[in-house]
Coordinates of N, CA and C in Angstrom, one line a residue:
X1 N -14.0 -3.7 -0.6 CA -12.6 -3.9 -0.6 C -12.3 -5.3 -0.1
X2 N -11.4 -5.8 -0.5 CA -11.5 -7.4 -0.7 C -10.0 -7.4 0.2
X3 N -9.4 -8.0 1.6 CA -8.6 -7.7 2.3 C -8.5 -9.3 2.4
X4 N -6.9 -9.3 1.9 CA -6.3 -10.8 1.6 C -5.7 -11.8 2.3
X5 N -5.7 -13.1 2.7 CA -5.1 -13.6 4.0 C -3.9 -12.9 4.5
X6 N -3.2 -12.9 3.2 CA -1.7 -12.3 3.4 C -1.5 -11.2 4.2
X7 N -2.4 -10.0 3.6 CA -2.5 -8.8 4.4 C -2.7 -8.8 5.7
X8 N -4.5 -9.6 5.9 CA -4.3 -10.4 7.4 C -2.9 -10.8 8.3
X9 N -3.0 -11.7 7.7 CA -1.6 -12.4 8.1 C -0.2 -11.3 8.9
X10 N -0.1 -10.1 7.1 CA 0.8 -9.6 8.0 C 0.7 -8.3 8.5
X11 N -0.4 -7.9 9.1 CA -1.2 -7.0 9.8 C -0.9 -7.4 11.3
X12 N -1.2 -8.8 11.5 CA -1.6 -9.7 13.1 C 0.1 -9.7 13.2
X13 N 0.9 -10.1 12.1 CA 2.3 -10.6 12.5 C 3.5 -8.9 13.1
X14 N 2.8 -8.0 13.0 CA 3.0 -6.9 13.1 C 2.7 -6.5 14.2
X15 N 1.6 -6.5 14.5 CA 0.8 -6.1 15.9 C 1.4 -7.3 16.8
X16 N 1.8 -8.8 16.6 CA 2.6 -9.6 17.7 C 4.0 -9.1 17.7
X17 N 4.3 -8.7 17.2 CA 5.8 -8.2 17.7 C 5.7 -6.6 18.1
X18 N 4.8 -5.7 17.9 CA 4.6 -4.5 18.5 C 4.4 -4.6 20.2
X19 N 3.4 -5.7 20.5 CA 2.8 -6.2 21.4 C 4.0 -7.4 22.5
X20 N 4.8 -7.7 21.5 CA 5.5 -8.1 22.6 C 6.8 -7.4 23.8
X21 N 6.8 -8.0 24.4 CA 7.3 -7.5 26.0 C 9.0 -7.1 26.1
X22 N 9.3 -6.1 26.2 CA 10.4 -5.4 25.9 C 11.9 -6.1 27.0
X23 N 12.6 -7.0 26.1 CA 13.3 -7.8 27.4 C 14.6 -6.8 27.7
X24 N 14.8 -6.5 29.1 CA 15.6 -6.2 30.2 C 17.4 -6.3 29.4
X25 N 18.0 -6.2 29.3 CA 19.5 -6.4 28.5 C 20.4 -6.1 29.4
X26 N 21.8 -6.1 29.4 CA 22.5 -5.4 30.4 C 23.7 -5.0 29.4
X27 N 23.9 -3.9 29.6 CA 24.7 -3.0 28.9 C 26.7 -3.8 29.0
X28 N 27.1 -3.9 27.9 CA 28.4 -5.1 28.4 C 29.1 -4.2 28.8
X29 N 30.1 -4.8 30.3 CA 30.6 -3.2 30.5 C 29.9 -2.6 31.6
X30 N 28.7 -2.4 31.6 CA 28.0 -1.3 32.8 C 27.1 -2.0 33.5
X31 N 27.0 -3.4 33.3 CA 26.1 -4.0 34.0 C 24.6 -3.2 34.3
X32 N 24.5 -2.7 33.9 CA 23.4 -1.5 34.1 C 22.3 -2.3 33.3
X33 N 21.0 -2.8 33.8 CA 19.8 -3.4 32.6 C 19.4 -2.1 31.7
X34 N 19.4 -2.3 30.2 CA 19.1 -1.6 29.2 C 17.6 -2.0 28.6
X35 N 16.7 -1.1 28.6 CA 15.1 -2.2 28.2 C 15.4 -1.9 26.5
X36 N 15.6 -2.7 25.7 CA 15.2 -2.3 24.5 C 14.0 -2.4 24.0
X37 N 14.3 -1.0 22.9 CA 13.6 -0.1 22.5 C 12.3 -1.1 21.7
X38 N 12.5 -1.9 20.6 CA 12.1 -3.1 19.7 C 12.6 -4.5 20.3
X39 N 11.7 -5.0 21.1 CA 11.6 -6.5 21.0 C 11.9 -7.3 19.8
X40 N 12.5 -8.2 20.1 CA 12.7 -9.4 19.0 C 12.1 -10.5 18.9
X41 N 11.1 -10.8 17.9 CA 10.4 -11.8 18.4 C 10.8 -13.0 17.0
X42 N 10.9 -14.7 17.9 CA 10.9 -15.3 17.1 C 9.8 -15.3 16.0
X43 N 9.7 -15.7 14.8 CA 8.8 -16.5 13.3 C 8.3 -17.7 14.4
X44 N 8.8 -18.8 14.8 CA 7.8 -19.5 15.5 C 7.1 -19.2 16.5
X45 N 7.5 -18.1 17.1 CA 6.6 -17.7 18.2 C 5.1 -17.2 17.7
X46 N 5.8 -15.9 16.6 CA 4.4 -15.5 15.6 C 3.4 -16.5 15.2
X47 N 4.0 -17.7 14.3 CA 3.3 -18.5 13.6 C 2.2 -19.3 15.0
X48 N 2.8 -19.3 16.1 CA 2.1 -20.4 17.3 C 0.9 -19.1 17.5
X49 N 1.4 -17.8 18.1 CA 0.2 -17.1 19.1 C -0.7 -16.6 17.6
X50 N -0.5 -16.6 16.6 CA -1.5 -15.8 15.6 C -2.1 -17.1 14.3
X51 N -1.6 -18.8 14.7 CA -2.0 -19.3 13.9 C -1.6 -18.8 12.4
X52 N -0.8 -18.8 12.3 CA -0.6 -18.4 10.8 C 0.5 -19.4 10.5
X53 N 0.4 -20.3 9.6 CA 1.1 -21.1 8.7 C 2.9 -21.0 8.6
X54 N 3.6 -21.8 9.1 CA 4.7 -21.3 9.1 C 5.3 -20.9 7.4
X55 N 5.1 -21.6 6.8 CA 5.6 -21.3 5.3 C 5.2 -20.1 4.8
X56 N 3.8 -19.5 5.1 CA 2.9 -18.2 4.6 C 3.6 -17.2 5.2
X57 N 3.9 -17.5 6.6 CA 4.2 -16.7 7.3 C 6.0 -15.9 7.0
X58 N 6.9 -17.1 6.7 CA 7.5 -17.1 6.3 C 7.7 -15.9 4.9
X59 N 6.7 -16.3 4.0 CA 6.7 -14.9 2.7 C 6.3 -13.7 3.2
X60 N 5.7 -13.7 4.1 CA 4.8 -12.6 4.6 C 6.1 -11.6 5.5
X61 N 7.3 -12.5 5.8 CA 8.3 -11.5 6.6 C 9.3 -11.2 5.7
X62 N 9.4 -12.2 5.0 CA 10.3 -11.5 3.8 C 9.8 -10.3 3.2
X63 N 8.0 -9.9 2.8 CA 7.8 -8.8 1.7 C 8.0 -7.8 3.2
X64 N 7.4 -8.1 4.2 CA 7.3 -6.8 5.5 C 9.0 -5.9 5.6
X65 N 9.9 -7.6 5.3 CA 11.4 -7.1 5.8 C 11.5 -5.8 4.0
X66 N 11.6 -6.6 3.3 CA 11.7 -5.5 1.8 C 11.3 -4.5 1.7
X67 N 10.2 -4.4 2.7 CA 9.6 -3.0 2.5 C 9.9 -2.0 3.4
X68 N 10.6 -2.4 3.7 CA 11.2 -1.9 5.6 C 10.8 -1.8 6.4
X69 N 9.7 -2.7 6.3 CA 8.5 -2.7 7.7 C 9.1 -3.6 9.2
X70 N 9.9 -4.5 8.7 CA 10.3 -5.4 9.8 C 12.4 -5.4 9.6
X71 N 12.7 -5.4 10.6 CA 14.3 -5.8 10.7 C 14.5 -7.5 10.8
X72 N 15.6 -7.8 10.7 CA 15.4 -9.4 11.4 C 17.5 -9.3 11.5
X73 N 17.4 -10.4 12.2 CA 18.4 -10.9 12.9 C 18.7 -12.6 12.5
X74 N 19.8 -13.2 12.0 CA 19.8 -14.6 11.8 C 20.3 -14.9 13.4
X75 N 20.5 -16.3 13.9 CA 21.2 -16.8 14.9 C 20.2 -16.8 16.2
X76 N 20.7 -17.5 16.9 CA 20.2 -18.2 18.4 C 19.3 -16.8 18.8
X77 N 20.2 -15.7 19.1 CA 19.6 -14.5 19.6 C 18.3 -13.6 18.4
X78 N 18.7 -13.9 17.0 CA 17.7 -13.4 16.3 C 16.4 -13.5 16.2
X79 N 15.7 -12.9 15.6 CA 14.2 -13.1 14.9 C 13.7 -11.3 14.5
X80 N 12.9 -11.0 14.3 CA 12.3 -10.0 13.9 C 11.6 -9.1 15.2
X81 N 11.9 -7.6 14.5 CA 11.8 -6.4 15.2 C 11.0 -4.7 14.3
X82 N 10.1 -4.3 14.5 CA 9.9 -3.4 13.8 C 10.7 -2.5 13.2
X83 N 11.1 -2.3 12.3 CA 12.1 -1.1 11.1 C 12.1 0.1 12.0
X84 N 11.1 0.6 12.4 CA 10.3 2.3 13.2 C 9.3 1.8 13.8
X85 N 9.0 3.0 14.8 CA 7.6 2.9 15.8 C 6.7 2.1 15.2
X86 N 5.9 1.4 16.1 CA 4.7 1.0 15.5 C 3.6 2.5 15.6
X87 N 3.9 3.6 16.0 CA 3.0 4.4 16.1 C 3.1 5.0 14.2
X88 N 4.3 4.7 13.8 CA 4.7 5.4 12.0 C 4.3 4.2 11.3
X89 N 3.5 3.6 11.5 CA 3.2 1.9 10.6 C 1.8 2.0 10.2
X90 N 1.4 2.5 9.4 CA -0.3 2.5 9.2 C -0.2 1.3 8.4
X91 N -1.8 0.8 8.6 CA -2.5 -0.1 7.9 C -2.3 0.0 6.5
X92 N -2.1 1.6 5.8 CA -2.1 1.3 4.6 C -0.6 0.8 4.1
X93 N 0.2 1.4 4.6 CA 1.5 0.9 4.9 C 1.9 -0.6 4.8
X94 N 1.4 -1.5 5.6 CA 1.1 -2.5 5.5 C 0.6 -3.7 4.5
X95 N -0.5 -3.1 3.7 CA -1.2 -3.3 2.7 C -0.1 -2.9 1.1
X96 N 0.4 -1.8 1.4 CA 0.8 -1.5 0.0 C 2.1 -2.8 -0.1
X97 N 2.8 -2.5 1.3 CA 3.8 -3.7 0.9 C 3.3 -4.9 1.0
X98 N 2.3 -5.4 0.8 CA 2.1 -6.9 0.5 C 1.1 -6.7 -1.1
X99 N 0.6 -6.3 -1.1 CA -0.6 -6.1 -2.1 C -0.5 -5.3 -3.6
X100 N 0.1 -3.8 -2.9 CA 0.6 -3.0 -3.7 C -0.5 -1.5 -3.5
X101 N -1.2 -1.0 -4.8 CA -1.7 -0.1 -4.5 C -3.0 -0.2 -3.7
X102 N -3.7 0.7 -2.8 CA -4.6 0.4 -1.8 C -6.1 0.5 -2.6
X103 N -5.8 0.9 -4.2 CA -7.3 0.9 -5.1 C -7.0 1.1 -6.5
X104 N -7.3 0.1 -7.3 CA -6.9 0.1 -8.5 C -8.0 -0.5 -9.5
X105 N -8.2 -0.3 -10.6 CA -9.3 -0.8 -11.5 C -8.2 -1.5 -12.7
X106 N -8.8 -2.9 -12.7 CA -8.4 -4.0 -13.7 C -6.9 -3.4 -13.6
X107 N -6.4 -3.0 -12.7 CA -4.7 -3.5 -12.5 C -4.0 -2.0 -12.4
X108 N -4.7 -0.9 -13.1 CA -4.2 0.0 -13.1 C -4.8 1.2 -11.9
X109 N -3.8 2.4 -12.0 CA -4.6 3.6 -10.9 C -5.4 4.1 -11.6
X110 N -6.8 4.5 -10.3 CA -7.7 5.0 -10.6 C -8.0 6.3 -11.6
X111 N -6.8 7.5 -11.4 CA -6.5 8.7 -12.5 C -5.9 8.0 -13.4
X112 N -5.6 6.7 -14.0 CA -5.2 6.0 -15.1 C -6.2 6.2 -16.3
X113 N -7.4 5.6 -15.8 CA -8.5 4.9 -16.4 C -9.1 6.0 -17.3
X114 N -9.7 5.8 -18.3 CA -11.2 7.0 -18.6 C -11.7 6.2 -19.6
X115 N -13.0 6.5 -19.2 CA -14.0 6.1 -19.8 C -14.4 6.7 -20.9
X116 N -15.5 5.6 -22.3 CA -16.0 7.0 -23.1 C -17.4 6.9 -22.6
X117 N -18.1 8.6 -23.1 CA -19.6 8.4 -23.1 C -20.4 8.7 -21.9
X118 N -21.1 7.7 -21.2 CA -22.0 7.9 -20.2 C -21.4 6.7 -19.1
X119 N -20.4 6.2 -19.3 CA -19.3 6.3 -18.2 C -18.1 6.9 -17.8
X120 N -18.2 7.8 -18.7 CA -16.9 8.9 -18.1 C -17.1 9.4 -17.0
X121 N -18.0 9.4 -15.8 CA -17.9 9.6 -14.2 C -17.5 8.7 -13.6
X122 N -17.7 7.3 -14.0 CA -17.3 6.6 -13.1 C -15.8 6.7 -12.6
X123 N -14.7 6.8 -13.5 CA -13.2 7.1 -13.2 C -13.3 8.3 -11.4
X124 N -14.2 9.1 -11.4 CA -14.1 10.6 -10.3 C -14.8 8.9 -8.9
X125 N -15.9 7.8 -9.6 CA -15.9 7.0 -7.9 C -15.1 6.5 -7.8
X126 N -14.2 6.1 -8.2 CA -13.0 5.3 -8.3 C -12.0 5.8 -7.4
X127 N -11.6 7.2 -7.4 CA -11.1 7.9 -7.0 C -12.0 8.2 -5.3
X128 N -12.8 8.6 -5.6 CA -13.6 9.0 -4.5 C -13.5 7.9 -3.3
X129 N -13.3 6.3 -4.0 CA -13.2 5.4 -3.2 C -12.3 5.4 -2.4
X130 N -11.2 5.3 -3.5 CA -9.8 6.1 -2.4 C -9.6 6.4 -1.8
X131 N -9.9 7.5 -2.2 CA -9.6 8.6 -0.9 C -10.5 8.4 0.3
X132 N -11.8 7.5 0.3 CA -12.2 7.0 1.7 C -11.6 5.9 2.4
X133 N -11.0 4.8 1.4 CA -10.2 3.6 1.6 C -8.7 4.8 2.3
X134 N -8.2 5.4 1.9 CA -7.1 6.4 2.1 C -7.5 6.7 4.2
X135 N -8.5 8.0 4.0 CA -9.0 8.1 5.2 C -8.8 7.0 6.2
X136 N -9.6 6.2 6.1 CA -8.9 5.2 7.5 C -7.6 4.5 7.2
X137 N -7.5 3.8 6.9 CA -6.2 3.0 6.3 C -4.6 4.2 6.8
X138 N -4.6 5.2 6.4 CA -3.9 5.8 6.5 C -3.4 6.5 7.9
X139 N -4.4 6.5 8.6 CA -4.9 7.2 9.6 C -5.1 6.2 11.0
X140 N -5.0 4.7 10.7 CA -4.8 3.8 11.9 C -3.2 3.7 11.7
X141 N -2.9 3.2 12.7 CA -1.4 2.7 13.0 C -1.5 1.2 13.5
X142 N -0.4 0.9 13.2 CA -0.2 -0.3 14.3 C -0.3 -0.4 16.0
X143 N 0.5 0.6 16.4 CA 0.5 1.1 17.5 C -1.2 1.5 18.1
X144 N -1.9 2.1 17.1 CA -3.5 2.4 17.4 C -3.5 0.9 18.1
X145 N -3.4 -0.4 17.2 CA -4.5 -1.1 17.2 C -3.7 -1.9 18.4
X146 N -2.6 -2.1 18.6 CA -2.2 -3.0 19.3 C -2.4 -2.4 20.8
X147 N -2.6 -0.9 21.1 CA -2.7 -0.6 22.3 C -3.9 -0.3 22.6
X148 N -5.1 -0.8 22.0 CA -6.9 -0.4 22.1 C -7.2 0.2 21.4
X149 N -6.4 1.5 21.3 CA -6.9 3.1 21.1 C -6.5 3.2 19.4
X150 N -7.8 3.0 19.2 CA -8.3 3.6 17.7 C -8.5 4.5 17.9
X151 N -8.5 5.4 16.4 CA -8.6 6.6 16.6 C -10.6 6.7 16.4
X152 N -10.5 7.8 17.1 CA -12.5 8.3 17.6 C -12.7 8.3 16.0
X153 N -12.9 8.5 15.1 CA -13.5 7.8 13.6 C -13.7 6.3 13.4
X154 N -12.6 5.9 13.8 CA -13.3 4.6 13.8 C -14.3 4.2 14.7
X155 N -14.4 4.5 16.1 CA -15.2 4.5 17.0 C -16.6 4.9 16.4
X156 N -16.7 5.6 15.6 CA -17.7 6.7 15.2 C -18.3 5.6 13.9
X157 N -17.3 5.1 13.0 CA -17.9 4.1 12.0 C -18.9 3.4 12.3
X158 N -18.5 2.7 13.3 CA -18.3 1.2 13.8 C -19.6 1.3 14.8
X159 N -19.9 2.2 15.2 CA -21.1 2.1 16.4 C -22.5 2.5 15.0
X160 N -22.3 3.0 13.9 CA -23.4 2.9 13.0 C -23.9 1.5 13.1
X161 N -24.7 0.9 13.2 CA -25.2 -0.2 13.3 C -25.8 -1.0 11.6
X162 N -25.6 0.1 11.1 CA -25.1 -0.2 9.2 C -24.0 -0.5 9.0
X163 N -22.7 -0.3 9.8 CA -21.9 -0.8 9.7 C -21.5 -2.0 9.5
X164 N -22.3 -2.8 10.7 CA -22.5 -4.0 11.3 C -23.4 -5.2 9.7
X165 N -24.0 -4.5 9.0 CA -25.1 -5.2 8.1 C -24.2 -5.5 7.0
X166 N -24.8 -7.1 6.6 CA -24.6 -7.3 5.4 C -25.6 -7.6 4.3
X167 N -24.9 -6.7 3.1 CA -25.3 -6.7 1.9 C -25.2 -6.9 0.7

C-alpha cells in the first residue's frame, strides 16, 4: 500500500489539532471559565510544528473541511477544529477523504474487476487485501494515535520483527 504525502500530511494535521491544548473561555455573562470542547488551531501554527508546506497544507484542509473531518472559522479568532471526537476519526476515514477508496485495482473496486481463465482468483486477493488494509485502518483512530494508545493489534503487528524487514 503506497500511503501519499497528502494523506501524511493530513493524518499529522489532524493529530496537531486533536493534540492541542484546550484554551480556558469565559462564558459572556457568567464570567465562569468554559474549557472548550475542540481547540482551534491556527493553518500556520500546523504548517510550523508538522513542517508541512503552507500551500499543501492549505488543500489538505480544504478536502479534510469537505469531508467533514475539520470545521474552520475565518477571522482574528479563527482557524480549524475537529467536525467530531477524535476518538470517531479513523485512519481510514482520513485516507478515503483525501485519496478516495482505501483499495482499488487500475481505478476501479475490487468486486468490480473479473478476470478470465487462470486469473479469475486473483479478483477474491484483491479483496482479501481489503479487508486486511480495512482491519487496521478502520480500527485506529486519531484519538488512538495522538494519545499513545494503539489499539493491542497493532502492538502485536509491529513487535513481529518481519514487520520491521524490507522486501
Amino acid at each position: 500500500m503506497h500511503i501519499t504525502a497528502k494523506v501524511d500530511y493530513a493524518v499529522r494535521t489532524l493529530l496537531e489539532i486533536a493534540g492541542a491544548p484546550r484554551l480556558d473561555e469565559s462564558v459572556a455573562g457568567l464570567g465562569a471559565p468554559l474549557v472548550r470542547a475542540a481547540p482551534v488551531v491556527k493553518a500556520e501554527a500546523i504548517a510550523t510544528a508538522q513542517r508541512i508546506p503552507p500551500k499543501v497544507l492549505e488543500s489538505v484542509l480544504g478536502e479534510l473541511r469537505r469531508a467533514d473531518l475539520l470545521i474552520s472559522r475565518r477571522g482574528p479568532d479563527g482557524g480549524y477544529w475537529l467536525a467530531r471526537p477524535a476518538a470517531e476519526i479513523s485512519i481510514a476515514d482520513v485516507i478515503r477523504a483525501i485519496e478516495g477508496p482505501l483499495a482499488s485495482v487500475r481505478g476501479a473496486r475490487p468486486e468490480d474487476v473479473r478476470y478470465p481463465g487462470a486469473a479469475e482468483p486473483l479478483q477474491r486477493v484483491w479483496i482479501a487485501l481489503r479487508v486486511n488494509i480495512r482491519a487496521v485502518l478502520e480500527n485506529v483512530t486519531i484519538a488512538d494515535i495522538a494519545s499513545d494508545q494503539l489499539p493491542g493489534f497493532v502492538d502485536a503487528l509491529t513487535e513481529d520483527p518481519g514487520a520491521w524487514a524490507r522486501r
